XYZ file of C-alpha atoms in Angstrom:
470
model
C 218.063 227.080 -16.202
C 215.016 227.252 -14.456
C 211.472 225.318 -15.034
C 208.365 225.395 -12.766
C 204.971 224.048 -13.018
C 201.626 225.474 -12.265
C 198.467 223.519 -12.204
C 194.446 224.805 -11.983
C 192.656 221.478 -10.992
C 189.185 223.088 -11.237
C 189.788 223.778 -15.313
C 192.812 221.518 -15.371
C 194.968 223.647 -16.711
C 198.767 223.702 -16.823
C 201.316 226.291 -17.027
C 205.289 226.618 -17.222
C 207.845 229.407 -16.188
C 211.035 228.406 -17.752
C 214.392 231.392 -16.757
C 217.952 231.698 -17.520
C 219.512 232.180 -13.904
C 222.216 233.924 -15.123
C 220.595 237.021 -15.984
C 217.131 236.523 -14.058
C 215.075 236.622 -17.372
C 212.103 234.768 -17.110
C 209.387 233.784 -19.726
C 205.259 232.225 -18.509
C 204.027 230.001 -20.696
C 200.017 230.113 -21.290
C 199.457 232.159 -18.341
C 196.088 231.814 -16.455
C 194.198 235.348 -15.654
C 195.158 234.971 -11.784
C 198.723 236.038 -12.312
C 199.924 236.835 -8.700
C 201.353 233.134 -8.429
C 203.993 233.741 -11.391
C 204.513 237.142 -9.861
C 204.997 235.856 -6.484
C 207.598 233.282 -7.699
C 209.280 235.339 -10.063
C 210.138 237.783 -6.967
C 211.652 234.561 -4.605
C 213.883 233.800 -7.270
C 214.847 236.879 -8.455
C 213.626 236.685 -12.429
C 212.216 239.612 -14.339
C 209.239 238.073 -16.023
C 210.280 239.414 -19.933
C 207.836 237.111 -21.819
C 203.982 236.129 -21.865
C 203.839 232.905 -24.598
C 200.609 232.182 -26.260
C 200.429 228.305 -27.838
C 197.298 229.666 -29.417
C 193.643 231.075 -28.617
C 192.329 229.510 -25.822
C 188.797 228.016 -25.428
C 188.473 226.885 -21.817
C 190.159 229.895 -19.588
C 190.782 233.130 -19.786
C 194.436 233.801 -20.872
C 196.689 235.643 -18.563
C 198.993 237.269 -21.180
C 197.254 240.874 -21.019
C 197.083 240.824 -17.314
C 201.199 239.563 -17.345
C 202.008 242.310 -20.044
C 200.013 245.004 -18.394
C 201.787 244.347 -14.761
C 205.262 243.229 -15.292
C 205.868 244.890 -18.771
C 206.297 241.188 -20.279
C 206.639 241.125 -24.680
C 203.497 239.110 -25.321
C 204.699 236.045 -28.071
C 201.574 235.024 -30.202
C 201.576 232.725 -33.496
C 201.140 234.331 -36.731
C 200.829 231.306 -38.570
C 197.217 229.835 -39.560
C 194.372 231.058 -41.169
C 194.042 235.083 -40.390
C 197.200 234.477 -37.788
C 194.123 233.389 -35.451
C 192.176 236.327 -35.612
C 194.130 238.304 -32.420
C 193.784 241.947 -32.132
C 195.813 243.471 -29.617
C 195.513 246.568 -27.861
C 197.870 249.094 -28.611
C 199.022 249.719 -25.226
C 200.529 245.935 -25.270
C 204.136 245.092 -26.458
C 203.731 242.509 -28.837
C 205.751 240.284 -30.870
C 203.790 237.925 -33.747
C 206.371 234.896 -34.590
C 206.598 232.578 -37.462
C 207.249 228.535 -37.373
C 211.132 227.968 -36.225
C 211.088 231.612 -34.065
C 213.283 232.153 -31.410
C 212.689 233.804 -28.440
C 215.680 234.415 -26.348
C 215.809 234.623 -22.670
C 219.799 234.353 -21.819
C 221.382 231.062 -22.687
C 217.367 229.878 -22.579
C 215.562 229.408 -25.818
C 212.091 228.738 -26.902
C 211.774 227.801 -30.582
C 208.289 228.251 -32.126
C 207.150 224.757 -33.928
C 203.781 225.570 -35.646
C 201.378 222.295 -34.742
C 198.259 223.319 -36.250
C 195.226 220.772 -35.811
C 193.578 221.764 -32.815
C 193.478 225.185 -34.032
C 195.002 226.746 -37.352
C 197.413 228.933 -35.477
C 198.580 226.540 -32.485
C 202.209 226.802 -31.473
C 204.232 224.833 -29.334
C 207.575 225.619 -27.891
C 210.681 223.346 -27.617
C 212.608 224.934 -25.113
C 216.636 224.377 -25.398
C 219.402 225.060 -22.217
C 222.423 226.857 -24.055
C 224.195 226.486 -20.880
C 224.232 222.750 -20.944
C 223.871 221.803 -24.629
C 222.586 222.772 -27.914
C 220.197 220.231 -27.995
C 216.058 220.661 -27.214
C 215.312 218.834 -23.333
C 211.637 218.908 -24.504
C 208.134 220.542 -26.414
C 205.202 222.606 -24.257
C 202.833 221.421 -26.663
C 199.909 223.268 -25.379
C 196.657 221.943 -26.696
C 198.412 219.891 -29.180
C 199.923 216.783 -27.130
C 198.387 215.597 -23.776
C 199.817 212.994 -21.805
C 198.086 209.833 -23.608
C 195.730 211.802 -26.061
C 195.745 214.919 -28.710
C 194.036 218.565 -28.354
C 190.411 218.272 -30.483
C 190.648 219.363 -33.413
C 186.307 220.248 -33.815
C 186.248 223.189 -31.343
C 185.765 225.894 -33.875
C 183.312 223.930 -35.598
C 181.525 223.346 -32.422
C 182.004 226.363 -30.506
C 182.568 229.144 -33.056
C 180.570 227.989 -36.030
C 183.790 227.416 -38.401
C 181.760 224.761 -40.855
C 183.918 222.708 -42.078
C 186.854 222.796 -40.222
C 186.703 220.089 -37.670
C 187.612 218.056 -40.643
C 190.452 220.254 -41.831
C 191.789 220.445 -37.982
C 191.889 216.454 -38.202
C 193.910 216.482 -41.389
C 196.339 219.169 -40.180
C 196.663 217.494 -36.658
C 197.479 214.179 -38.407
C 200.312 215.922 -40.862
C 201.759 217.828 -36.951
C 202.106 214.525 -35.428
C 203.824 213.056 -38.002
C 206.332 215.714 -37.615
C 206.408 215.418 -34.175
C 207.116 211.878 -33.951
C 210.651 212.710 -35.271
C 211.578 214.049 -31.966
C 214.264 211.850 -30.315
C 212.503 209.538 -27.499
C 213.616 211.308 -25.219
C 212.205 214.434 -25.416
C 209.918 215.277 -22.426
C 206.397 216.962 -23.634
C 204.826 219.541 -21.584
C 201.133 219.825 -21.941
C 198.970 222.234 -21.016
C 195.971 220.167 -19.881
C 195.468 217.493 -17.338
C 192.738 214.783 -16.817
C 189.526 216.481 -16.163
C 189.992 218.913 -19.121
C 187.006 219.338 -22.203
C 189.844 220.337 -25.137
C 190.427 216.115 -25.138
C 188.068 213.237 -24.765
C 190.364 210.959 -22.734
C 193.599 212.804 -21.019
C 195.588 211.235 -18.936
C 196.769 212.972 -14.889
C 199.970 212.664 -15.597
C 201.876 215.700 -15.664
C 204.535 215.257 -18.297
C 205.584 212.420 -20.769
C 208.484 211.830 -23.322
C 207.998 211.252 -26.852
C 208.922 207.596 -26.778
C 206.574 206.486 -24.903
C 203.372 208.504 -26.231
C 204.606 207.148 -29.043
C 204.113 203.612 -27.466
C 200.820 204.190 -25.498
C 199.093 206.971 -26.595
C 196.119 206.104 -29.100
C 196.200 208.823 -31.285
C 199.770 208.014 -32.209
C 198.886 204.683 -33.804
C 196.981 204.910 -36.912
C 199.346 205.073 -39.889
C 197.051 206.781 -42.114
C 194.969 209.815 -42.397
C 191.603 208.378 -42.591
C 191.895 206.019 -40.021
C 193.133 208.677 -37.813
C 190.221 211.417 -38.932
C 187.496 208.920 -38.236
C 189.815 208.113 -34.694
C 190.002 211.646 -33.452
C 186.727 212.763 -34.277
C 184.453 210.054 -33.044
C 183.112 210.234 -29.301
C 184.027 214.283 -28.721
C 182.401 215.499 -25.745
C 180.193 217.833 -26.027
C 181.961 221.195 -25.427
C 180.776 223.612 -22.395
C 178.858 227.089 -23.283
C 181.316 228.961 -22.354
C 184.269 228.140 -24.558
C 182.484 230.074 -27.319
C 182.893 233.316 -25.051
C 186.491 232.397 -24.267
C 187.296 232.228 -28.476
C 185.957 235.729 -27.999
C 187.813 237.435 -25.078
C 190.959 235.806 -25.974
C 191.464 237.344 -29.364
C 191.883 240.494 -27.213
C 192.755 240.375 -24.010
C 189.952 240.422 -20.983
C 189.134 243.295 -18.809
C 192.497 244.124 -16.553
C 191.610 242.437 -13.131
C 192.117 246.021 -11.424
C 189.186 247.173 -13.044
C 186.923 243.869 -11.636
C 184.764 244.964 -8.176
C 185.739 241.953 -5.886
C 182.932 240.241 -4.319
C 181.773 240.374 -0.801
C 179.595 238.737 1.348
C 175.963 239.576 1.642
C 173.906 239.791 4.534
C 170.369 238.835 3.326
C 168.043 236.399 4.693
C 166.700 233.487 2.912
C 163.942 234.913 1.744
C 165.596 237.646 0.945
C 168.413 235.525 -0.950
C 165.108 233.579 -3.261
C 163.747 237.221 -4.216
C 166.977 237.837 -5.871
C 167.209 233.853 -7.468
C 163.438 234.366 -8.765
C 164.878 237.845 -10.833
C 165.672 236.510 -14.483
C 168.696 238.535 -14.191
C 170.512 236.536 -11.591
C 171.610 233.199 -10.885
C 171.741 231.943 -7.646
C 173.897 229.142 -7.077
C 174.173 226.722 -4.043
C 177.474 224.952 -4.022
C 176.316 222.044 -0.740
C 176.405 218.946 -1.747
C 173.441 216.594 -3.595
C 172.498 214.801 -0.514
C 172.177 218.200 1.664
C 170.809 220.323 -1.256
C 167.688 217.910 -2.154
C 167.010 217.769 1.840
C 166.484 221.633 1.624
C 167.395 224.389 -0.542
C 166.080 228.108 -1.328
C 163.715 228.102 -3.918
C 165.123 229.521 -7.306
C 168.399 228.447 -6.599
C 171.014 226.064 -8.509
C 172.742 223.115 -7.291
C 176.639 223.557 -8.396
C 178.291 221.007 -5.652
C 182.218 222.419 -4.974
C 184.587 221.018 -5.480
C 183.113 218.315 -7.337
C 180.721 219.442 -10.301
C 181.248 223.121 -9.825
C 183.261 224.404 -12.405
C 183.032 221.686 -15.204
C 178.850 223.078 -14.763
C 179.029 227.009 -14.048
C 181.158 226.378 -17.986
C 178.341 224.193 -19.510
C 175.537 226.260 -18.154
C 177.642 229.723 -18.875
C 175.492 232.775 -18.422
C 177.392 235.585 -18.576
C 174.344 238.714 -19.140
C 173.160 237.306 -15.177
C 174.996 238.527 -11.979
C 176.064 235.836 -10.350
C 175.373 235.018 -6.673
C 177.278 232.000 -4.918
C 176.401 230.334 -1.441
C 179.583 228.812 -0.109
C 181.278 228.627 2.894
C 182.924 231.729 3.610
C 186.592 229.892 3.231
C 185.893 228.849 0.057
C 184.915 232.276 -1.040
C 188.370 233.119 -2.390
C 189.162 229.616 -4.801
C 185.499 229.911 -6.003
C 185.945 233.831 -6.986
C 189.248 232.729 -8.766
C 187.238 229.800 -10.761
C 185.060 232.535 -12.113
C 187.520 234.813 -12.873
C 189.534 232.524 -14.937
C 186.693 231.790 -16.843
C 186.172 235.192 -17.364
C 182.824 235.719 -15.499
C 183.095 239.195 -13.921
C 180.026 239.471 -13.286
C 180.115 237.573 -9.632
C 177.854 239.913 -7.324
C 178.315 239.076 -4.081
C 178.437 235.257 -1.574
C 176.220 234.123 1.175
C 177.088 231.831 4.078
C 175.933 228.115 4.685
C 173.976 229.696 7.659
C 171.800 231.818 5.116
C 169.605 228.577 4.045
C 168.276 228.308 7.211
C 166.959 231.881 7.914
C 164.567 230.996 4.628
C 160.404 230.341 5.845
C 160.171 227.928 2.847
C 162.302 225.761 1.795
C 162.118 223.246 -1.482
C 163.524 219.100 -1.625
C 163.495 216.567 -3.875
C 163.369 212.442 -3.236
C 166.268 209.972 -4.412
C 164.356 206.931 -5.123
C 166.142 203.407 -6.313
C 165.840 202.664 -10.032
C 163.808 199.209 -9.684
C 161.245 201.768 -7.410
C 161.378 204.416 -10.240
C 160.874 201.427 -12.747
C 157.498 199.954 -11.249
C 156.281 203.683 -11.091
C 157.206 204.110 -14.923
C 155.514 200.847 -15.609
C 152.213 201.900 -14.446
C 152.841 205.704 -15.638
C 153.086 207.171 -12.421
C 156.063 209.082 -13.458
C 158.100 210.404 -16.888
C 161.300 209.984 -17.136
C 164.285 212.059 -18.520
C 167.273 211.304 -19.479
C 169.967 214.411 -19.115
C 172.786 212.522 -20.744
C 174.520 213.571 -23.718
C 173.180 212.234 -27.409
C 176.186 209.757 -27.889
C 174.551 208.320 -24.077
C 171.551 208.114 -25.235
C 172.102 206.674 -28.638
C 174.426 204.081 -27.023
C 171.305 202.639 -25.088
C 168.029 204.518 -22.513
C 165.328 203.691 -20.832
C 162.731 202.861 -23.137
C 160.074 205.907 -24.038
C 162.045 208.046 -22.030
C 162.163 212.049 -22.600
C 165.755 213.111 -23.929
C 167.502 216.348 -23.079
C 170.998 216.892 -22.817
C 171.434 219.116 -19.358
C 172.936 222.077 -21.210
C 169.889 222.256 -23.374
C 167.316 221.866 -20.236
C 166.767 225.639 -18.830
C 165.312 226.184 -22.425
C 163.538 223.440 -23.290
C 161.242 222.829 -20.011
C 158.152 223.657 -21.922
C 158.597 219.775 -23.606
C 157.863 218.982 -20.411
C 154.339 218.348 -18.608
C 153.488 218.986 -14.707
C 150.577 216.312 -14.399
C 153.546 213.795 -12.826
C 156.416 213.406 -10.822
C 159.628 213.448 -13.632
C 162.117 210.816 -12.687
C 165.543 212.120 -13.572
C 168.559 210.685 -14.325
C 172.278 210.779 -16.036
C 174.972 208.532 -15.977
C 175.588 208.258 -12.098
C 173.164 210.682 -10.968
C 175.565 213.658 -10.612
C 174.161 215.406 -13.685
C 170.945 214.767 -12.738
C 171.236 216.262 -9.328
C 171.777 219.844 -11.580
C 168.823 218.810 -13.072
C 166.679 218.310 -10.144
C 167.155 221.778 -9.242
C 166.612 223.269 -12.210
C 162.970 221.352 -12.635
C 162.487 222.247 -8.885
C 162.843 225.951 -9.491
C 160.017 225.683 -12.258
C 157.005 224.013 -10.024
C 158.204 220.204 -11.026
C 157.502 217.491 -8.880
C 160.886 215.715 -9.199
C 162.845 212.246 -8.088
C 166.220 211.435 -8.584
C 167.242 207.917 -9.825
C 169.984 206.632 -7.489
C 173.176 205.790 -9.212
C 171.807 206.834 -12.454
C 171.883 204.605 -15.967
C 174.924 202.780 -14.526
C 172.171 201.084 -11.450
C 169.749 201.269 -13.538
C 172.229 198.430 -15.626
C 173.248 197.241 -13.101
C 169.634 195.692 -11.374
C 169.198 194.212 -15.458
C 166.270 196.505 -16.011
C 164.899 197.361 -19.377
C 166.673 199.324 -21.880
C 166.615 200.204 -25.658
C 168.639 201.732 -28.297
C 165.849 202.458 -30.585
């Protein structure tokens, strides 16, 4: 048998290809949209990729099953089970095969068993995948969304993301009655998830790879309440909020998103910077300037957003999801393939064209912003010199803020600026002042004079200065 990992840091995203070696017959499980990697290592060894397996409808990338199916001829394996068998709709040019709890697919003396999991979503599968050629017993579980290595997929993502009232709830309950189940698994049996730490579908995922039963069992939190209340109020307190774009990714999924061969690749432009902030001022673009904080608030194009890459880039193109606007990304040009494959996999096709480092400073105007020390920002608030705003979520801000601060949560900013006034400088800040550097551009690009609190709410704690949770 054969078993290989795959791993997208920027959405933290796993994936398996599991083979029989004896006849070459190779199955990818939860397949990203970039396929060429499983294609690439199918051809070393030799394997005929036969099946693309779904664990369920993905939220936070684009699913790679369509693109699989359409180039290698793969069967696409989806879950039937759940409410409405989770809503897919194939198209009728895909070979398909729906599969019931306790399924089989066969690949040689390699077998994948369907166990339905539902909690995270109604339909979720996971696989336990069983070497005939060494035993008739399972080695271990891709468990998708369900398991991660020291938490559980969230079961309030339809609620949250698709509107489903009710059913964050209902997830809980079913999640609860799956792991139960699933803690009849022998100790030893490895789990193979299909997040890592970084990832929105948990709150507190661990970077770990893979784990065994026995000791998630042991360690992991949601494994220790013994009852379903105590678990429900567990797994459903202190959810973060979910990004934008997982709504859109409940969408494309059900389907299958446009075949990549049909995507114009982006190339670079060759506009000047003044050039480059006519197109960020045109409501139907968005300009985005990946440099980091410290270099972006010394001097940036005006109109254009501060998405620092590697760091904040991808977690914020998701929560600030757009994806009516072309998209325009200034990067250097080595970059320009890893950021075009970020945006694919989250399924925004509408990426226009890049621009070089260099192209910042061709631009006649240029627009900055200060970083200023929280005990400086606090003697200015004193004597109302400034406002402050607070871009942290509402479990932040509930937890404690900066008293008579103004409260919006970052992804709600671009369309609430008009709570805003332009009389004084707005002093900004998030947690460590990452968030807030977003921010800052965003106010910049609408005529705000704007300061950035250094460190954020953590300094701000840290030099003992006044706070409230009222």
């Amino acid at each position: 048998m054969y078993l290989t990992y795959f791993y997208d840091s920027a959405l933290a995203q796993a994936s398996y290809m599991v083979a029989c070696q004896a006849t070459g017959e190779a199955a990818v499980i939860d397949p990203s949209r970039n396929i060429e990697e499983y294609v690439k290592v199918a051809r070393e060894q030799g394997f005929q990729i036969r099946a693309a397996v779904e664990t369920h409808i993905h939220a936070d990338f684009v699913s790679g099953v369509t693109e699989l199916a359409r180039r290698t001829g793969a069967t696409i394996y989806y879950s039937l089970e759940g409410a409405d068998n989770g809503g897919y709709d194939w198209d009728d040019s895909l070979s398909v095969h729906g599969l019931r709890d306790q399924d089989i697919i066969h690949l040689g003396n390699v077998q994948l068993k369907a166990i339905h999991t539902p909690g995270h979503t109604p339909e979720h599968m996971s696989y336990e995948l069983t070497d005939g050629a060494a035993g008739d017993k399972p080695m271990g579980v891709f468990t998708g969304d369900f398991i991660f290595v020291g938490d559980v997929g969230r079961p309030d993502l339809l609620e949250k993301s698709v509107g489903v009232k009710g059913s964050a709830e209902q997830g809980a309950r079913q999640l609860f009655a799956s792991l139960q189940k699933f803690k009849q698994y022998s100790d030893y049996i490895q789990i193979w998830p299909g997040h890592g730490s970084g990832s929105a579908c948990g709150k507190s995922l661990g970077s770990v790879p893979a784990s065994t039963v026995g000791y998630e069992k042991l360690f992991n939190p949601a494994f220790q309440p013994t009852n379903e209340a105590d678990f429900i109020d567990f797994i459903l307190d202190g959810q973060p909020e979910p990004p934008a774009y997982f709504t859109k990714m409940k969408e494309v999924n059900r389907t299958g998103m446009t075949p990549l061969s049909k995507v114009s690749t982006a190339v670079e432009w060759y506009l000047t910077g003044n050039e480059v902030a006519k197109l960020a001022k045109e409501i139907t673009n968005l300009v985005i300037d990946t440099r980091s904080i410290e270099v972006y608030s010394r001097g940036s194009i005006p109109g254009t957003i501060n998405l620092p890459y590697p760091d904040l880039f991808a977690e914020w193109l998701g929560r600030l999801a757009n994806y009516e606007k072309g998209i325009f990304i200034i990067a250097e040009p080595h970059q320009y393939a890893d950021l075009r494959k970020i945006l694919i996999n989250m399924g925004m096709d509408n990426l226009q064209g890049f621009f070089p480092l260099s192209v910042v400073k061709t631009a006649t105007k240029l627009q900055s912003y200060d970083h200023q020390s929280p005990k400086n920002v606090d003697k200015k608030r004193k004597s109302a010199q400034v406002q402050v705003l607070d871009v942290r979520y509402q479990e932040e801000w509930e937890e404690s803020h900066i008293p008579n601060a103004k409260h919006i949560p970052l992804p709600q900013l671009p369309e609430r600026l008009d709570e805003l006034t332009y009389d004084k400088p707005i002093a900004v800040h998030c947690r460590s002042g990452k968030r807030s550097a977003i921010a800052s551009s965003i106010l910049l690009n609408h005529g705000f004079e704007v300061i950035n609190v250094e460190g954020g709410f953590i300094n701000w704690e840290n030099e003992n200065l006044e706070i409230t949770n009222k």
